Coordinates of C-alpha atoms and ligand atoms in Angstrom, one line a residue:
X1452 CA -139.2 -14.8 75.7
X1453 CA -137.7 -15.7 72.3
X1454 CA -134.3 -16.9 74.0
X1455 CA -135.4 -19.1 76.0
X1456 CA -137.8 -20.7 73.4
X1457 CA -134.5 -21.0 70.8
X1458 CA -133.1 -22.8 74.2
X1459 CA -136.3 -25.1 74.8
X1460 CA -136.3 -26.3 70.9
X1461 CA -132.8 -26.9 71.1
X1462 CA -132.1 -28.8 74.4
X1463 CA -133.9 -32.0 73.5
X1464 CA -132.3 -32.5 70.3
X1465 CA -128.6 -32.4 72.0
X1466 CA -129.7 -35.7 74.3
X1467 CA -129.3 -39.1 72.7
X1468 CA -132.0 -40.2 70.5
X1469 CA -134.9 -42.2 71.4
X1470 CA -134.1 -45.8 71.7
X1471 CA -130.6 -45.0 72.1
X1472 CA -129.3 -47.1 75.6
X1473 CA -129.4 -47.0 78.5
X1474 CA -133.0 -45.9 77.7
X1475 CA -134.2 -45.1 81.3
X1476 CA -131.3 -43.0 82.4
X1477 CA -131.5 -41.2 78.8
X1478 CA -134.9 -40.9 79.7
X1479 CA -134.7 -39.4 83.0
X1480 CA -132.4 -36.9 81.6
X1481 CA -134.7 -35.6 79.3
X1482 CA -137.4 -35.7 82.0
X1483 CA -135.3 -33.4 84.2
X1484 CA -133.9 -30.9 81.6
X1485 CA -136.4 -30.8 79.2
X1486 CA -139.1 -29.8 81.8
X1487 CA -140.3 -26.5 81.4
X1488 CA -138.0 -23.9 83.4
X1489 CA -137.4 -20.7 82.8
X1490 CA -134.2 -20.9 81.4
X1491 CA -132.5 -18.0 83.0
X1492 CA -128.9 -18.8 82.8
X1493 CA -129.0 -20.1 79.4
X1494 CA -130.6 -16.7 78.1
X1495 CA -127.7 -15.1 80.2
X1496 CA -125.4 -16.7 78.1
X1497 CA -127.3 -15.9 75.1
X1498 CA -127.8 -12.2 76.0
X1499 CA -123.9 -11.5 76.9
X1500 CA -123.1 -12.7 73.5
X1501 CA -125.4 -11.5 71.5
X1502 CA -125.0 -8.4 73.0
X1503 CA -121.3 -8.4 72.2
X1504 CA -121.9 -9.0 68.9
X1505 CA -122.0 -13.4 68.3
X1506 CA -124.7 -15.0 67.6
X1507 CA -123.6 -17.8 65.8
X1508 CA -125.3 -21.2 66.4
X1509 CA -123.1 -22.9 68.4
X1510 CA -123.5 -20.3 71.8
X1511 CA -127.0 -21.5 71.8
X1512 CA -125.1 -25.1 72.7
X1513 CA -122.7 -23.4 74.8
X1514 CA -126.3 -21.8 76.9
X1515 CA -127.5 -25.3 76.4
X1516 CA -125.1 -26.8 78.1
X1517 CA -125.2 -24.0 80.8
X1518 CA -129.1 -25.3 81.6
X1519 CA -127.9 -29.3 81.8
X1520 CA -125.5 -28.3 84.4
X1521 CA -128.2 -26.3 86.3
X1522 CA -131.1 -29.3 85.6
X1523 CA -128.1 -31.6 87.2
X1524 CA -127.6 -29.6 90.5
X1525 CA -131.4 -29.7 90.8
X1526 CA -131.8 -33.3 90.3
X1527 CA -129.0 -33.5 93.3
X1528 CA -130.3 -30.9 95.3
X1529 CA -134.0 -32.9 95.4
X1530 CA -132.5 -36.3 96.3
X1531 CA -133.5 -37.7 99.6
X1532 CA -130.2 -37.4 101.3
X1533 CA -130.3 -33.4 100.4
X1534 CA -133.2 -31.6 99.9
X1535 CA -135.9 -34.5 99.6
X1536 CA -138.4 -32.6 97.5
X1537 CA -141.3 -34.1 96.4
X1538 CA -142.1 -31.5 93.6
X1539 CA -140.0 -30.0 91.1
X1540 CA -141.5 -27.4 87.9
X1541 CA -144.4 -28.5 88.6
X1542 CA -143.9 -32.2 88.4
X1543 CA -142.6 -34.9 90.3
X1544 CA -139.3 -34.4 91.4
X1545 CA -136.5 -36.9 88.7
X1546 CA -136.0 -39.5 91.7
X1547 CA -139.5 -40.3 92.5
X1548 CA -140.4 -40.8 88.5
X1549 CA -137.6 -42.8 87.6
X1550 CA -136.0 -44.4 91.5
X1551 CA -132.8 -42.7 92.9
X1552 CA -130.2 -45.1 91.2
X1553 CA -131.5 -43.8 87.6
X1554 CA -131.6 -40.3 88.9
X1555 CA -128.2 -39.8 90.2
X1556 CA -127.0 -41.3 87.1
X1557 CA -128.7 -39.2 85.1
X1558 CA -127.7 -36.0 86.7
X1559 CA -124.4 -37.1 86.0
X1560 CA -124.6 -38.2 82.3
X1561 CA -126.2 -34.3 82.2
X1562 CA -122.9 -33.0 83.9
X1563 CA -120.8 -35.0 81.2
X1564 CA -123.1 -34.2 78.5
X1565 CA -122.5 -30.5 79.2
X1566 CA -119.1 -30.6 79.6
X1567 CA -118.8 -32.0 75.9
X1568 CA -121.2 -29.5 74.1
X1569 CA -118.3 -26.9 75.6
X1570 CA -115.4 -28.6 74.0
X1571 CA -117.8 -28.9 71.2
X1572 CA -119.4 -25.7 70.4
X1573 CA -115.7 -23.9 71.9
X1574 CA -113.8 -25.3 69.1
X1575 CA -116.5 -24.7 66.6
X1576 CA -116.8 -21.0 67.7
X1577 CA -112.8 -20.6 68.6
X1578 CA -113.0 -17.0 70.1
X1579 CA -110.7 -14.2 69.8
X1580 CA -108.9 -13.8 72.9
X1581 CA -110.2 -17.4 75.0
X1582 CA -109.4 -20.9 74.1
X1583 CA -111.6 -24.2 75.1
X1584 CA -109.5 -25.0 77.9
X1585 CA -110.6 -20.9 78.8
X1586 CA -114.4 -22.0 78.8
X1587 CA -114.0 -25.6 80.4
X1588 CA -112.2 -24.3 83.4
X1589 CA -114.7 -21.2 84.0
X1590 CA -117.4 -23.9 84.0
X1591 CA -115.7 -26.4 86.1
X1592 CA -114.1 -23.6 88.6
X1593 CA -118.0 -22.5 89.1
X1594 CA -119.2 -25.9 89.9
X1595 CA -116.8 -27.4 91.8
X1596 CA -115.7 -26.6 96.0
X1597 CA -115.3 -23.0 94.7
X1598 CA -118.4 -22.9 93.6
X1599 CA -122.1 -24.8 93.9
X1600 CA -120.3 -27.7 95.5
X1601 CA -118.8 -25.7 98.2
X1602 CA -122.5 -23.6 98.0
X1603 CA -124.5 -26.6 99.1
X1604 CA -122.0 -28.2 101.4
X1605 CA -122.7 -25.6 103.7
X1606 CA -126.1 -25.0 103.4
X1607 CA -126.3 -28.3 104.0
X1608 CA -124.4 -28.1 107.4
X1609 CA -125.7 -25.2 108.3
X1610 CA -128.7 -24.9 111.0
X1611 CA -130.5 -22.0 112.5
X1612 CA -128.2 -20.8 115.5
X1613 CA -125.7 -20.7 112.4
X1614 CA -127.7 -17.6 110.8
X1615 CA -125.5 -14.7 110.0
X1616 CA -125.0 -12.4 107.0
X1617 CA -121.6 -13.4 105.7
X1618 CA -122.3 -17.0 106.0
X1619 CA -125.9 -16.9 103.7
X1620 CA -124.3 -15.1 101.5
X1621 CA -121.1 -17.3 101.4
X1622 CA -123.7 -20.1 100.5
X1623 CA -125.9 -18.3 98.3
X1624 CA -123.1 -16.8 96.0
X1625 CA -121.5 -20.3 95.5
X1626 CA -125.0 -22.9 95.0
X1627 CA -126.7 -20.1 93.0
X1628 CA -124.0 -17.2 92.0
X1629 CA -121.5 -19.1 90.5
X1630 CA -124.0 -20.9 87.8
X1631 CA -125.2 -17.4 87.6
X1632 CA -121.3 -15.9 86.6
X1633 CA -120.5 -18.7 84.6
X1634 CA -123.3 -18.2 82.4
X1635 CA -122.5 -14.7 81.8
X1636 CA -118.7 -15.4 81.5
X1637 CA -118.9 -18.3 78.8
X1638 CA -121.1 -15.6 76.8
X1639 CA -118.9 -13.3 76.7
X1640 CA -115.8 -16.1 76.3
X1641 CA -117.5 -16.8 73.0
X1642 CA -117.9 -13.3 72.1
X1643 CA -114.3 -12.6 72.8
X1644 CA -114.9 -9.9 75.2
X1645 CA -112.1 -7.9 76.2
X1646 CA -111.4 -7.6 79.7
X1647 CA -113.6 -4.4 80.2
X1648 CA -116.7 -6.0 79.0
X1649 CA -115.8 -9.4 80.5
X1650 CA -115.3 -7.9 84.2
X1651 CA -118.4 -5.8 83.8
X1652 CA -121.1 -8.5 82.7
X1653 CA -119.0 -10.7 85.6
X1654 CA -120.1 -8.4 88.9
X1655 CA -123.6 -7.9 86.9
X1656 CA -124.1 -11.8 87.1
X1657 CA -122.8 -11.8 90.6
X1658 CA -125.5 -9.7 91.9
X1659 CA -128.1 -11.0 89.5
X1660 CA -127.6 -14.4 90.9
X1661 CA -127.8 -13.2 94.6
X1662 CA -130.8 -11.4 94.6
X1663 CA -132.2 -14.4 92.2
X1664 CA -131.5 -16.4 95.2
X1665 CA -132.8 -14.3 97.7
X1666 CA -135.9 -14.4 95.4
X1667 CA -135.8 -18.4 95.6
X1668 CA -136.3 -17.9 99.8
X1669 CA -138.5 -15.4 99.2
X1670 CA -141.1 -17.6 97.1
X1671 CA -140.9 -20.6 99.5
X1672 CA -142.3 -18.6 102.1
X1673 CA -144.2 -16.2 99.8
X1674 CA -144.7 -18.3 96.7
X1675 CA -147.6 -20.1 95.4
X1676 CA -147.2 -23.6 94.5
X1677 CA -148.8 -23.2 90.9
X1678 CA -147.0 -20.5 90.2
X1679 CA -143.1 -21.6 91.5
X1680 CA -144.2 -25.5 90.7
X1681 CA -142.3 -26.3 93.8
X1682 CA -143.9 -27.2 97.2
X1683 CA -143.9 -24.1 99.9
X1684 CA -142.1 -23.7 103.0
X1685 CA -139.1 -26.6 101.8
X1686 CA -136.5 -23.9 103.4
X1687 CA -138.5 -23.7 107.0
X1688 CA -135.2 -26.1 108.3
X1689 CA -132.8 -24.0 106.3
X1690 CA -130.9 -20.6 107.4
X1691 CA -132.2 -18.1 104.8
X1692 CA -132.2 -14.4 103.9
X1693 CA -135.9 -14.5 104.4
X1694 CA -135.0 -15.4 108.1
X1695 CA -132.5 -13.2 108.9
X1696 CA -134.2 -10.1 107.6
X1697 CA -138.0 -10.9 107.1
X1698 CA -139.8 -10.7 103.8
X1699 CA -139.5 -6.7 103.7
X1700 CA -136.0 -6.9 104.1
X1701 CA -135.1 -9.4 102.3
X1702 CA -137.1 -7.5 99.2
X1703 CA -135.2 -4.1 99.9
X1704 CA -131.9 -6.7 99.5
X1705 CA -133.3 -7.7 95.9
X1706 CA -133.7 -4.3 95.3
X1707 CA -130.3 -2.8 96.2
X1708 CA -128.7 -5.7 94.8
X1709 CA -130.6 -5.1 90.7
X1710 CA -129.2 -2.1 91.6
X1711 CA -125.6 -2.9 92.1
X1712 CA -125.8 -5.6 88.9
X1713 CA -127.6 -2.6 87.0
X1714 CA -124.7 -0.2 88.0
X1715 CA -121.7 -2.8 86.7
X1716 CA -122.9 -2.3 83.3
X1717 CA -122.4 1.5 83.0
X1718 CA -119.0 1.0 81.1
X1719 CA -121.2 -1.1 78.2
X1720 CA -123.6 2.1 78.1
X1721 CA -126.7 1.8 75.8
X1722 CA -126.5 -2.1 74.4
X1723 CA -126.4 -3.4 77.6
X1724 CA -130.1 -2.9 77.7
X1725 CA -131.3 -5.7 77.2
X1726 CA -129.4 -7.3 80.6
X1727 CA -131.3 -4.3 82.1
X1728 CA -134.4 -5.9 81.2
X1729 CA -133.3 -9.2 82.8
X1730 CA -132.6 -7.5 85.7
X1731 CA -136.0 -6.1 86.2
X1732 CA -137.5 -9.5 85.1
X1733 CA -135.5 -10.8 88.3
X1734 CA -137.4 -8.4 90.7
X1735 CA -140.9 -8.6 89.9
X1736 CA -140.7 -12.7 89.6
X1737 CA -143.8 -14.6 90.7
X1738 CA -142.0 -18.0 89.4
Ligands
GRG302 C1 -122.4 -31.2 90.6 C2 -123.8 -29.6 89.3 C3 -123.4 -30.2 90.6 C4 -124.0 -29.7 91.7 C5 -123.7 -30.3 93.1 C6 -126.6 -30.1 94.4 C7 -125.6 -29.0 94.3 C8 -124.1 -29.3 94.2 C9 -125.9 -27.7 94.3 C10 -127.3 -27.3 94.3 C11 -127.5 -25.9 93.7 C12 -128.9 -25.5 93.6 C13 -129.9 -26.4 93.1 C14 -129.2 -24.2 94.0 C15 -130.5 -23.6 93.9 C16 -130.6 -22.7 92.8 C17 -132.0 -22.3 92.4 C18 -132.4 -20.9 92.8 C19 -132.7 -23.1 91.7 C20 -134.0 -22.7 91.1 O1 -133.7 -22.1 89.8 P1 -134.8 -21.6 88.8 O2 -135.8 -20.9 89.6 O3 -135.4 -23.0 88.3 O4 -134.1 -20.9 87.7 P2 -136.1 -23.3 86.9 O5 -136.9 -24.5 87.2 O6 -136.9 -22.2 86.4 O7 -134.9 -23.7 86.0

């Protein structure tokens, strides 16, 4: 996809440069973002914008630093005292390349990184109708306990006798959704989208992010290794959608919920199509 190319070319040229210090946590952050990923969110961002008419430089920096917050929560989610993956994309997961002290640093020199490019690329783009502040606080708001903070917190807690609908999708709708409504909110922030267009891209992401998420249980179980570049059954602890309504089920939930996203864009009519297409790319995913 030509987005997220744009998004791969651009990401390693917005770290510090080689032999800049401290070298090894510098290092490890370009291990863990520059990684091959598909770079959804970023090409969320890109999308909503473009499709609203900017397509200036500077929103590919705003998408950018939409993936460094995302290659952050993953470093996180993998440590040892979370998830303790072994595999991530395909390679070894940041703390078992570069030692959990680098990692954890790094995740968080991503984090700051992204919040900069904002401030950055927000007063270089100055949209009508949002100011920085505007973009910071959607970003921050979707991270934080409101959002993949409070997301993980209780998935973390949460064990199998805990399994019921509204909690899963309490904790998938904060640690996935929120990245997921962020993105699309920032692109449209930086496209000035009134509040028509903002609200309707907002409940496409929300259900976009869900059923991406449901997708993510679905391919531990489902999933081959080469393919997702993860290792299988990491969730088999976890309380999941997969659990709660078997594989079927949890694929008819994908469905309905592409649905729903698909549905919030009505009021944008034909140039929304190209979120359309994201939306299908969502529900035939392999990876
Ligand atoms: C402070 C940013 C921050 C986070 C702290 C660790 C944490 C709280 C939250 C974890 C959130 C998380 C990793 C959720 C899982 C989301 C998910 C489905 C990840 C996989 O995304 P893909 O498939 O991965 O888009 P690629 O590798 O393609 O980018």
């Amino acid at each position: 996809m030509e987005l997220a190319a744009a998004v791969d070319r651009r990401l390693p040229e917005l770290l510090p440069g080689a032999g800049s210090r401290p070298e090894r946590v510098i290092e490890a952050m370009r291990y863990a973002l520059t990684t091959p990923g598909k770079r959804l969110r970023p090409v969320l961002t890109l999308t909503v914008a473009e499709m609203l008419g900017e397509d200036r430089p500077e929103v590919l920096d705003l998408a950018c630093a939409v993936e460094m917050v995302h290659a952050c929560s993953l470093v996180l989610d993998d440590l040892p005292s979370m998830d303790d993956a072994r595999l991530r994309r395909g390679r070894e997961t940041t703390h078992r390349a570069f030692g959990e002290d680098v990692a954890i640093l790094a995740a968080f020199a991503l984090f700051n990184r992204a919040y900069a490019l904002v401030c950055e690329a927000g007063m270089r783009l100055s949209p009508r109708r949002y100011s920085v502040a505007d973009l910071g606080h959607h970003l921050a708001r979707a991270i934080g306990t409101e959002g993949l903070v409070g997301g993980q917190a209780l998935d973390l807690e949460s064990r199998e006798r805990d399994l019921d609908l509204e909690r899963l999708e309490y904790i998938h709708s904060h640690k996935t959704g929120a990245l997921f409504i962020a993105a699309a909110e920032l692109g449209a922030m930086a496209a000035g989208a009134r509040r028509k267009e903002f609200d309707a891209v907002s409940l496409y992401a929300k259900n976009l992010g869900l059923a991406f998420q449901i997708g993510d249980d679905l391919l531990d179980v489902v999933g081959r290794p080469e393919e997702t570049g993860k290792d299988s059954q990491q969730d088999t602890h976890k309380v999941t959608f997969v659990k709660l309504l078997g594989v079927d089920g949890a694929r008819s939930l994908i469905v309905e919920l592409l649905e729903f996203a698909v549905e919030a864009l009505t009021p944008l009519g034909k140039k929304a199509e190209p979120l359309r297409s994201l939306a299908g790319y969502v529900r035939v995913r392999e990876r």
